[in-house]
Short mmCIF file of C-alpha atoms and ligand atoms in Angstrom, two decimals:
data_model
loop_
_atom_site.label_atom_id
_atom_site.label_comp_id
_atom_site.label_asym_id
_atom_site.label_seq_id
_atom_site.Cartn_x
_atom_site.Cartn_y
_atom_site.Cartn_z
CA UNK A 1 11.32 -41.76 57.32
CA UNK A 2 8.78 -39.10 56.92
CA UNK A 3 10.09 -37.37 53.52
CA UNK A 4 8.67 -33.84 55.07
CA UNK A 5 11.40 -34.26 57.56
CA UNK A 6 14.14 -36.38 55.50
CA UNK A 7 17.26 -34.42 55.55
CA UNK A 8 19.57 -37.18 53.75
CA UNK A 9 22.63 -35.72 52.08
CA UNK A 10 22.06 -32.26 53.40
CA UNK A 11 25.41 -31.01 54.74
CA UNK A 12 24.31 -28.93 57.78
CA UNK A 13 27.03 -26.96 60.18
CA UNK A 14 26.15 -26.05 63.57
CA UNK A 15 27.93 -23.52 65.46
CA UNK A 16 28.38 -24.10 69.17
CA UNK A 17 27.77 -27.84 68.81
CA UNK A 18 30.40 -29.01 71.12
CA UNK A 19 27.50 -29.70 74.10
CA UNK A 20 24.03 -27.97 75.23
CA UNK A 21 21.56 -26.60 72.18
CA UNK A 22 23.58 -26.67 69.41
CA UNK A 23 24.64 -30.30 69.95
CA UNK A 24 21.04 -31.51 70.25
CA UNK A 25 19.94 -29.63 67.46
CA UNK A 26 22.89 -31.35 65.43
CA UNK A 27 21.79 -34.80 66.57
CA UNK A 28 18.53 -34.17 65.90
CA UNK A 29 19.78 -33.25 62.75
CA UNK A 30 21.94 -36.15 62.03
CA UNK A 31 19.26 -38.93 63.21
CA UNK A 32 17.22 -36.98 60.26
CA UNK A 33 20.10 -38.25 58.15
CA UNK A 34 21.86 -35.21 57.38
CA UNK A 35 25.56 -35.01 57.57
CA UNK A 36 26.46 -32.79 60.73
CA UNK A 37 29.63 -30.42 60.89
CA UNK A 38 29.96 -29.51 64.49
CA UNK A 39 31.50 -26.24 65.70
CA UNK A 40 33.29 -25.46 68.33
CA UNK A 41 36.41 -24.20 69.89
CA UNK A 42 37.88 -27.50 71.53
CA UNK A 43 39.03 -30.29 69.12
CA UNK A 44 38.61 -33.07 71.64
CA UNK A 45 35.62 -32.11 72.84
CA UNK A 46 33.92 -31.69 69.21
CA UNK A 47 35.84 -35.38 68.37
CA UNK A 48 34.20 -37.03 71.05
CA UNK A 49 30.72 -35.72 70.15
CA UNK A 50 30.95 -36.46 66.24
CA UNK A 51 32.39 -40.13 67.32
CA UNK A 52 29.15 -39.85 69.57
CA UNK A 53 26.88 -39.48 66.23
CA UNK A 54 28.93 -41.80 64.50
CA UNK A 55 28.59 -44.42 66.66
CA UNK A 56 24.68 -44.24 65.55
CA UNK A 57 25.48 -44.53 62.01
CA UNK A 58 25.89 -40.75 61.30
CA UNK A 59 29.03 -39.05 58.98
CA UNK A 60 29.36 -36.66 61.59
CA UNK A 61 32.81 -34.25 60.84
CA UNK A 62 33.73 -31.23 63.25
CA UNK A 63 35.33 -27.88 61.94
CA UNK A 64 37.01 -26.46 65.06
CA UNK A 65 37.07 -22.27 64.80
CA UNK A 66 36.43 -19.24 67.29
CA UNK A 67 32.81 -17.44 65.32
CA UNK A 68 34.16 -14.49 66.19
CA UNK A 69 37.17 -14.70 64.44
CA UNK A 70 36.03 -13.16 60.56
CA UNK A 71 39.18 -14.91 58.56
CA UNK A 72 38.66 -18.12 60.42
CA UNK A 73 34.86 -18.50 59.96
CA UNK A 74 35.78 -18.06 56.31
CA UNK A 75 38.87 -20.46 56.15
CA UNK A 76 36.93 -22.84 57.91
CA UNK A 77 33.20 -22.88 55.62
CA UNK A 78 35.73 -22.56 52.23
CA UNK A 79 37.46 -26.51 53.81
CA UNK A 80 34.10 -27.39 54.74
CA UNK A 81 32.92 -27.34 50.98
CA UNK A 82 36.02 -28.30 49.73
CA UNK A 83 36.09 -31.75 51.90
CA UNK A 84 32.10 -32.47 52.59
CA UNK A 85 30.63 -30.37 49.01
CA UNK A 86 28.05 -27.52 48.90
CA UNK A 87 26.50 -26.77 52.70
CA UNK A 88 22.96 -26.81 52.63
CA UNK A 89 22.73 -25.04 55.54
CA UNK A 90 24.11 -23.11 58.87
CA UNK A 91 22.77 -22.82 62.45
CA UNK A 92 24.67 -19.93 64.18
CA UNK A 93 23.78 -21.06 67.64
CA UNK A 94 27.51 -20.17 69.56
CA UNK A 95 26.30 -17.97 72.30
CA UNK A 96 27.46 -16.66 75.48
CA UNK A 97 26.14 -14.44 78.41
CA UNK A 98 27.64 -12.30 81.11
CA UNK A 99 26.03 -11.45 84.08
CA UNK A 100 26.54 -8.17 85.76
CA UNK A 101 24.59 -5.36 87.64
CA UNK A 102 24.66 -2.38 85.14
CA UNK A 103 27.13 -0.07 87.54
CA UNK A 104 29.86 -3.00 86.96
CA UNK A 105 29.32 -4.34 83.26
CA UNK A 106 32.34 -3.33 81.57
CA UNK A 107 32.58 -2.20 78.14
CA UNK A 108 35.08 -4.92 77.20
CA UNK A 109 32.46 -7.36 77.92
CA UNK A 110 29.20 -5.82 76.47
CA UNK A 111 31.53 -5.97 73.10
CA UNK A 112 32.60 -9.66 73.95
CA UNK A 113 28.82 -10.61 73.91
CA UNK A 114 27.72 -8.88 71.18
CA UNK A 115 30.70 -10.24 69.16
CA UNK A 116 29.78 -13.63 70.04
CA UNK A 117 26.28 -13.64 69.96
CA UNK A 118 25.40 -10.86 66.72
CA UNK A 119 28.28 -9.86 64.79
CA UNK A 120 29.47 -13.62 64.23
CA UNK A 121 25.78 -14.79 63.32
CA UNK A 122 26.09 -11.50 60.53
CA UNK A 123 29.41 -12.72 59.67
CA UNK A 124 28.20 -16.05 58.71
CA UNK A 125 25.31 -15.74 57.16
CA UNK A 126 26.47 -13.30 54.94
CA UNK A 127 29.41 -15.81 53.92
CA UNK A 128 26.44 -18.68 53.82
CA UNK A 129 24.41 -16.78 51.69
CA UNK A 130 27.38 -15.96 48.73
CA UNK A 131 27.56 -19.72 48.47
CA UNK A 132 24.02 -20.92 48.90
CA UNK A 133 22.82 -17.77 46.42
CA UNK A 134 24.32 -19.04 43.29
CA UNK A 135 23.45 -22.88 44.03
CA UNK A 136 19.92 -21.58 44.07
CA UNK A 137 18.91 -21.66 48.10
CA UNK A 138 19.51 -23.48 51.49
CA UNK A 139 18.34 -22.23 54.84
CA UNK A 140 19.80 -20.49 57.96
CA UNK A 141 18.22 -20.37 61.45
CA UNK A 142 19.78 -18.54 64.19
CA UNK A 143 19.40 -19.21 67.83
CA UNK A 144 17.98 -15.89 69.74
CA UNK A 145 16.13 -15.94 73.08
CA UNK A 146 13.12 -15.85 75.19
CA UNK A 147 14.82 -13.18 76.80
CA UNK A 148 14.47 -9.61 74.35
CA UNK A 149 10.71 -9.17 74.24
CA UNK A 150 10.59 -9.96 77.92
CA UNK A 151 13.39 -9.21 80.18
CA UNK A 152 15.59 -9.46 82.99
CA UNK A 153 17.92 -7.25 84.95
CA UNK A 154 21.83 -7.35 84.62
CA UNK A 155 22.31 -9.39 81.39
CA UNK A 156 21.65 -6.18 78.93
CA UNK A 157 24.23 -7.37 76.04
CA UNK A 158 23.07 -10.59 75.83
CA UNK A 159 19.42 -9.10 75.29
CA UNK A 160 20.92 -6.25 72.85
CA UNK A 161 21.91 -9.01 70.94
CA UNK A 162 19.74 -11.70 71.04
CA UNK A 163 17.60 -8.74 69.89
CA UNK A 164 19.99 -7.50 67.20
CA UNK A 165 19.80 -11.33 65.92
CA UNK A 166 16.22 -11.48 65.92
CA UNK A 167 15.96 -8.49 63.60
CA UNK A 168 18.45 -9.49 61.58
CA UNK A 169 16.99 -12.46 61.26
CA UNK A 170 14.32 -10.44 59.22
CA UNK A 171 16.68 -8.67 57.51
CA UNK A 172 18.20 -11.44 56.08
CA UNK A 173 14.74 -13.48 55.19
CA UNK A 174 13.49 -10.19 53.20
CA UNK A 175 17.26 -9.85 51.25
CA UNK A 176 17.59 -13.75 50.93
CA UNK A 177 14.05 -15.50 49.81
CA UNK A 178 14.44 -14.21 46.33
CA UNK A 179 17.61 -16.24 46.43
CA UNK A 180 16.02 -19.20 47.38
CA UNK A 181 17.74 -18.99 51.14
CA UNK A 182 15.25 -19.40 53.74
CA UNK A 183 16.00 -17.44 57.06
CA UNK A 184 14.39 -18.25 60.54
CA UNK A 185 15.28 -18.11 64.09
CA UNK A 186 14.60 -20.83 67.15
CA UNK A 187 13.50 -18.93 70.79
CA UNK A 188 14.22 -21.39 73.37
CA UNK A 189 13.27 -20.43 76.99
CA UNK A 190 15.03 -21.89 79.80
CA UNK A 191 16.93 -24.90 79.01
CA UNK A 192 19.32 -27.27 81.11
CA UNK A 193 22.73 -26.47 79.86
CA UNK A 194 25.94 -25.54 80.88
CA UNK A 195 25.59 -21.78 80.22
CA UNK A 196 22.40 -21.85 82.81
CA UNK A 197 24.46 -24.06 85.51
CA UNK A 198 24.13 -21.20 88.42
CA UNK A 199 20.52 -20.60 87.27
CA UNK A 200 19.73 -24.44 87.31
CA UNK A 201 21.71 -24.62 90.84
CA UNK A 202 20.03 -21.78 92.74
CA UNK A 203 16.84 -23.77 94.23
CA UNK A 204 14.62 -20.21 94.39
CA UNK A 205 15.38 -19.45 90.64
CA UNK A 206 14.42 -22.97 89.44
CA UNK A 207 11.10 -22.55 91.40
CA UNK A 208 10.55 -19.58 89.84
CA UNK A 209 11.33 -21.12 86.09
CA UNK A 210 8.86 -23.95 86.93
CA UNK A 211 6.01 -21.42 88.14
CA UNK A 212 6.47 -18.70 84.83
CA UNK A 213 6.23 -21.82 82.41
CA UNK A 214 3.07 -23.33 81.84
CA UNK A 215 4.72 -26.61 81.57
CA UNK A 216 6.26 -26.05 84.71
CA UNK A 217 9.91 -27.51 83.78
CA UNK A 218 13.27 -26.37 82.34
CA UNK A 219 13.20 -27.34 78.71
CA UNK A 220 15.80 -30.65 78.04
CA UNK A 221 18.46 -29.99 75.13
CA UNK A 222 17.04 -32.66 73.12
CA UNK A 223 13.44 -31.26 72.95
CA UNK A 224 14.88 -28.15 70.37
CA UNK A 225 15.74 -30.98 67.75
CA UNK A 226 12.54 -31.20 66.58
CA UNK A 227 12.36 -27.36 65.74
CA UNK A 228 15.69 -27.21 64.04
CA UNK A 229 14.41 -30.59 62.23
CA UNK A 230 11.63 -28.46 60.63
CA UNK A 231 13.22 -25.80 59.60
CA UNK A 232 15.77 -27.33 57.82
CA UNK A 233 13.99 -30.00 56.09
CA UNK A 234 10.77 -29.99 53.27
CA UNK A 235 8.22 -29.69 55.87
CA UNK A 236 9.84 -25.83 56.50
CA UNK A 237 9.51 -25.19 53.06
CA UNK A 238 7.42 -21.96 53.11
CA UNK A 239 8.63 -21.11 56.65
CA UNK A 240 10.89 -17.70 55.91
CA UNK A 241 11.32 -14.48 58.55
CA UNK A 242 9.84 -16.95 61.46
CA UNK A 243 10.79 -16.69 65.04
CA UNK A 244 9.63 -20.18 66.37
CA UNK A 245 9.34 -19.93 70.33
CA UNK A 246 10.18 -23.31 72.14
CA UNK A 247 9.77 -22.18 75.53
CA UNK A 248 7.28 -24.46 77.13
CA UNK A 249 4.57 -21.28 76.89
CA UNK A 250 6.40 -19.15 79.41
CA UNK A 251 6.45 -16.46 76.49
CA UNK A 252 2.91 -15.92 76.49
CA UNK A 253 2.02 -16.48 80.19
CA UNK A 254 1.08 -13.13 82.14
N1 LIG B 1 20.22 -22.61 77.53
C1 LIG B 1 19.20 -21.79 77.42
O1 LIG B 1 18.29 -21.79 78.25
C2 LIG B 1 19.12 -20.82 76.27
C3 LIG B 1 17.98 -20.03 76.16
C4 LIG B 1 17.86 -19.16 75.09
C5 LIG B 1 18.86 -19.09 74.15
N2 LIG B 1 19.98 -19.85 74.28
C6 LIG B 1 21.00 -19.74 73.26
O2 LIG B 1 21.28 -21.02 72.72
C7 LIG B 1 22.63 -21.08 72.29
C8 LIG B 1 23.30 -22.28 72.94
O3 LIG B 1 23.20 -22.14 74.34
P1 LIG B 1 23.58 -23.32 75.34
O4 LIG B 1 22.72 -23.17 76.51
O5 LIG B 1 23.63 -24.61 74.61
O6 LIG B 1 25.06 -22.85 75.75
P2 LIG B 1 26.34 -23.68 76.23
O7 LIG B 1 25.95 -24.98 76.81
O8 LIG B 1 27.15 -22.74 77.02
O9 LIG B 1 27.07 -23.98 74.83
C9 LIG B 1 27.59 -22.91 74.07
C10 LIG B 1 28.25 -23.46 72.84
O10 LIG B 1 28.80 -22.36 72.11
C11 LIG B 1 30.19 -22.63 71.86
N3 LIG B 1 30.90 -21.36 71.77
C12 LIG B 1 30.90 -20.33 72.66
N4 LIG B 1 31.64 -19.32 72.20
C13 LIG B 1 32.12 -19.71 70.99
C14 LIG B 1 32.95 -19.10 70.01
N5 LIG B 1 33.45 -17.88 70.19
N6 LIG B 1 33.23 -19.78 68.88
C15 LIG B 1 32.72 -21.03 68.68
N7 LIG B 1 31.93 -21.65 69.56
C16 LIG B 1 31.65 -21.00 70.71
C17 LIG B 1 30.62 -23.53 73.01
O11 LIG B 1 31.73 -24.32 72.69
P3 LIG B 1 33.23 -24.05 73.20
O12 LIG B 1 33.11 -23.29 74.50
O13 LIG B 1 33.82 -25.41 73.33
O14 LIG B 1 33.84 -23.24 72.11
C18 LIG B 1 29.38 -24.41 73.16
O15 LIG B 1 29.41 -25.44 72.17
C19 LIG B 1 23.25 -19.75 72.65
O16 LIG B 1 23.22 -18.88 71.55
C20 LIG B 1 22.34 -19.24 73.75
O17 LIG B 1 22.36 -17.84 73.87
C21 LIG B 1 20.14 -20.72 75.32
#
């Protein structure tokens, strides 16, 4: 293996592993050689993809908690150490979206987003960092959007956000590098996943996804490994405050 990209004995947890992004990124992750912790909220879902990574010669483990649940995230990173040793690093990727026209999006929900998608990814790295600190670095990369600089009507918490996430991504570089903890985020466009189902489904969007992106496809899971890859391994090294867009060049396309 290329030793810029060798991440053997890192202990790496992914949040919102259980399918889609985070699941890819943690494979891509794990057939680097580092030992996975998948997140989720469904034990037998996160079993069966851990056995999956397993099954390729991977020491896979899962570490089932809701991110936006403050005590849990904690319980569960303290057992992580305690049963795998010192994480090396976290990818707060657990995301959802709500769609609504503006008139209709209720408050309850706007909160529910932001929760999920911000305050947990705070929540996290703040805990990641008081560990990482003292044993001299590791990284973090957060999963933001496409969507933020360039937008779309009725999903306005999920761009707050994925927004919020992006600056505090550079927050948290700026406060962390002196520590030795390297922060970043990963932009995917439009990817193939479950949270995109009624997108992927509706014939006129998916036209519309293929004619925006230069490459003129929906991204597949497995082609955000090789981001997350980098930024965890030697090769991202002097990578720190970096939003890295993986969006098949729909970004920069008037
Ligand atoms: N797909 C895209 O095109 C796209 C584009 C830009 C950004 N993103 C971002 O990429 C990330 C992953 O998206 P995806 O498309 O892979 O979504 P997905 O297929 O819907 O998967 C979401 C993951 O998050 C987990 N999750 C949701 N809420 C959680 C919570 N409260 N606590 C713990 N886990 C939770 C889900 O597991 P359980 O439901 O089993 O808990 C699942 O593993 C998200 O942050 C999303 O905003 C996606």
């Amino acid at each position: 293996m290329n030793p810029l990209f060798d991440m053997t004995g890192r202990l790496v947890l992914v949040t919102g592993a259980s399918r889609g992004l985070g699941f890819a990124m943690a494979e891509a992750l794990s057939d680097a050689g580092a030992h996975v912790v998948l997140n989720g909220r469904d034990p037998a879902t996160l079993d069966a993809k851990a056995e999956a990574l397993r099954a390729k010669g991977s020491t896979a483990s899962i570490s089932t908690f809701d991110v936006t649940d403050e005590a849990g995230t904690i319980t569960a990173l303290d057992a992580i150490e305690a049963e795998h040793g010192p994480l090396w690093g976290v990818i707060a990727n657990a995301g959802i979206q709500h769609r609504s026209p503006i008139e209709e999006f209720e408050t309850a929900d706007f909160e529910r987003v932001v929760a999920t998608n911000l305050t947990s990814c705070f929540v996290l790295a703040r805990e990641a960092a008081k560990r990482m600190g003292p044993r001299g670095g590791g990284r973090i990369i957060n999963t933001v959007s496409m969507l933020g600089t360039t937008v779309r009507p009725t999903v306005p918490a999920y761009i707050a956000a994925k927004e919020g996430l992006r600056a505090l991504t550079r927050a948290l570089a700026v406060e962390l590098g002196p520590k030795g903890i390297l922060v970043n985020a990963i932009a995917p466009g439009y990817f193939a996943t479950e949270m995109n189902q009624a997108l992927t489904e509706d014939a006129e969007f998916s036209a519309w996804i293929e004619g925006k992106t230069p490459l003129g496809r929906w991204g597949q899971p497995n082609e955000l490994g090789g981001a997350a890859v980098f930024l965890m391994s030697p090769a991202g090294g002097f990578v720190n405050g970096h939003v890295l867009a993986v969006d098949g060049g729909m970004s920069v396309q008037v």
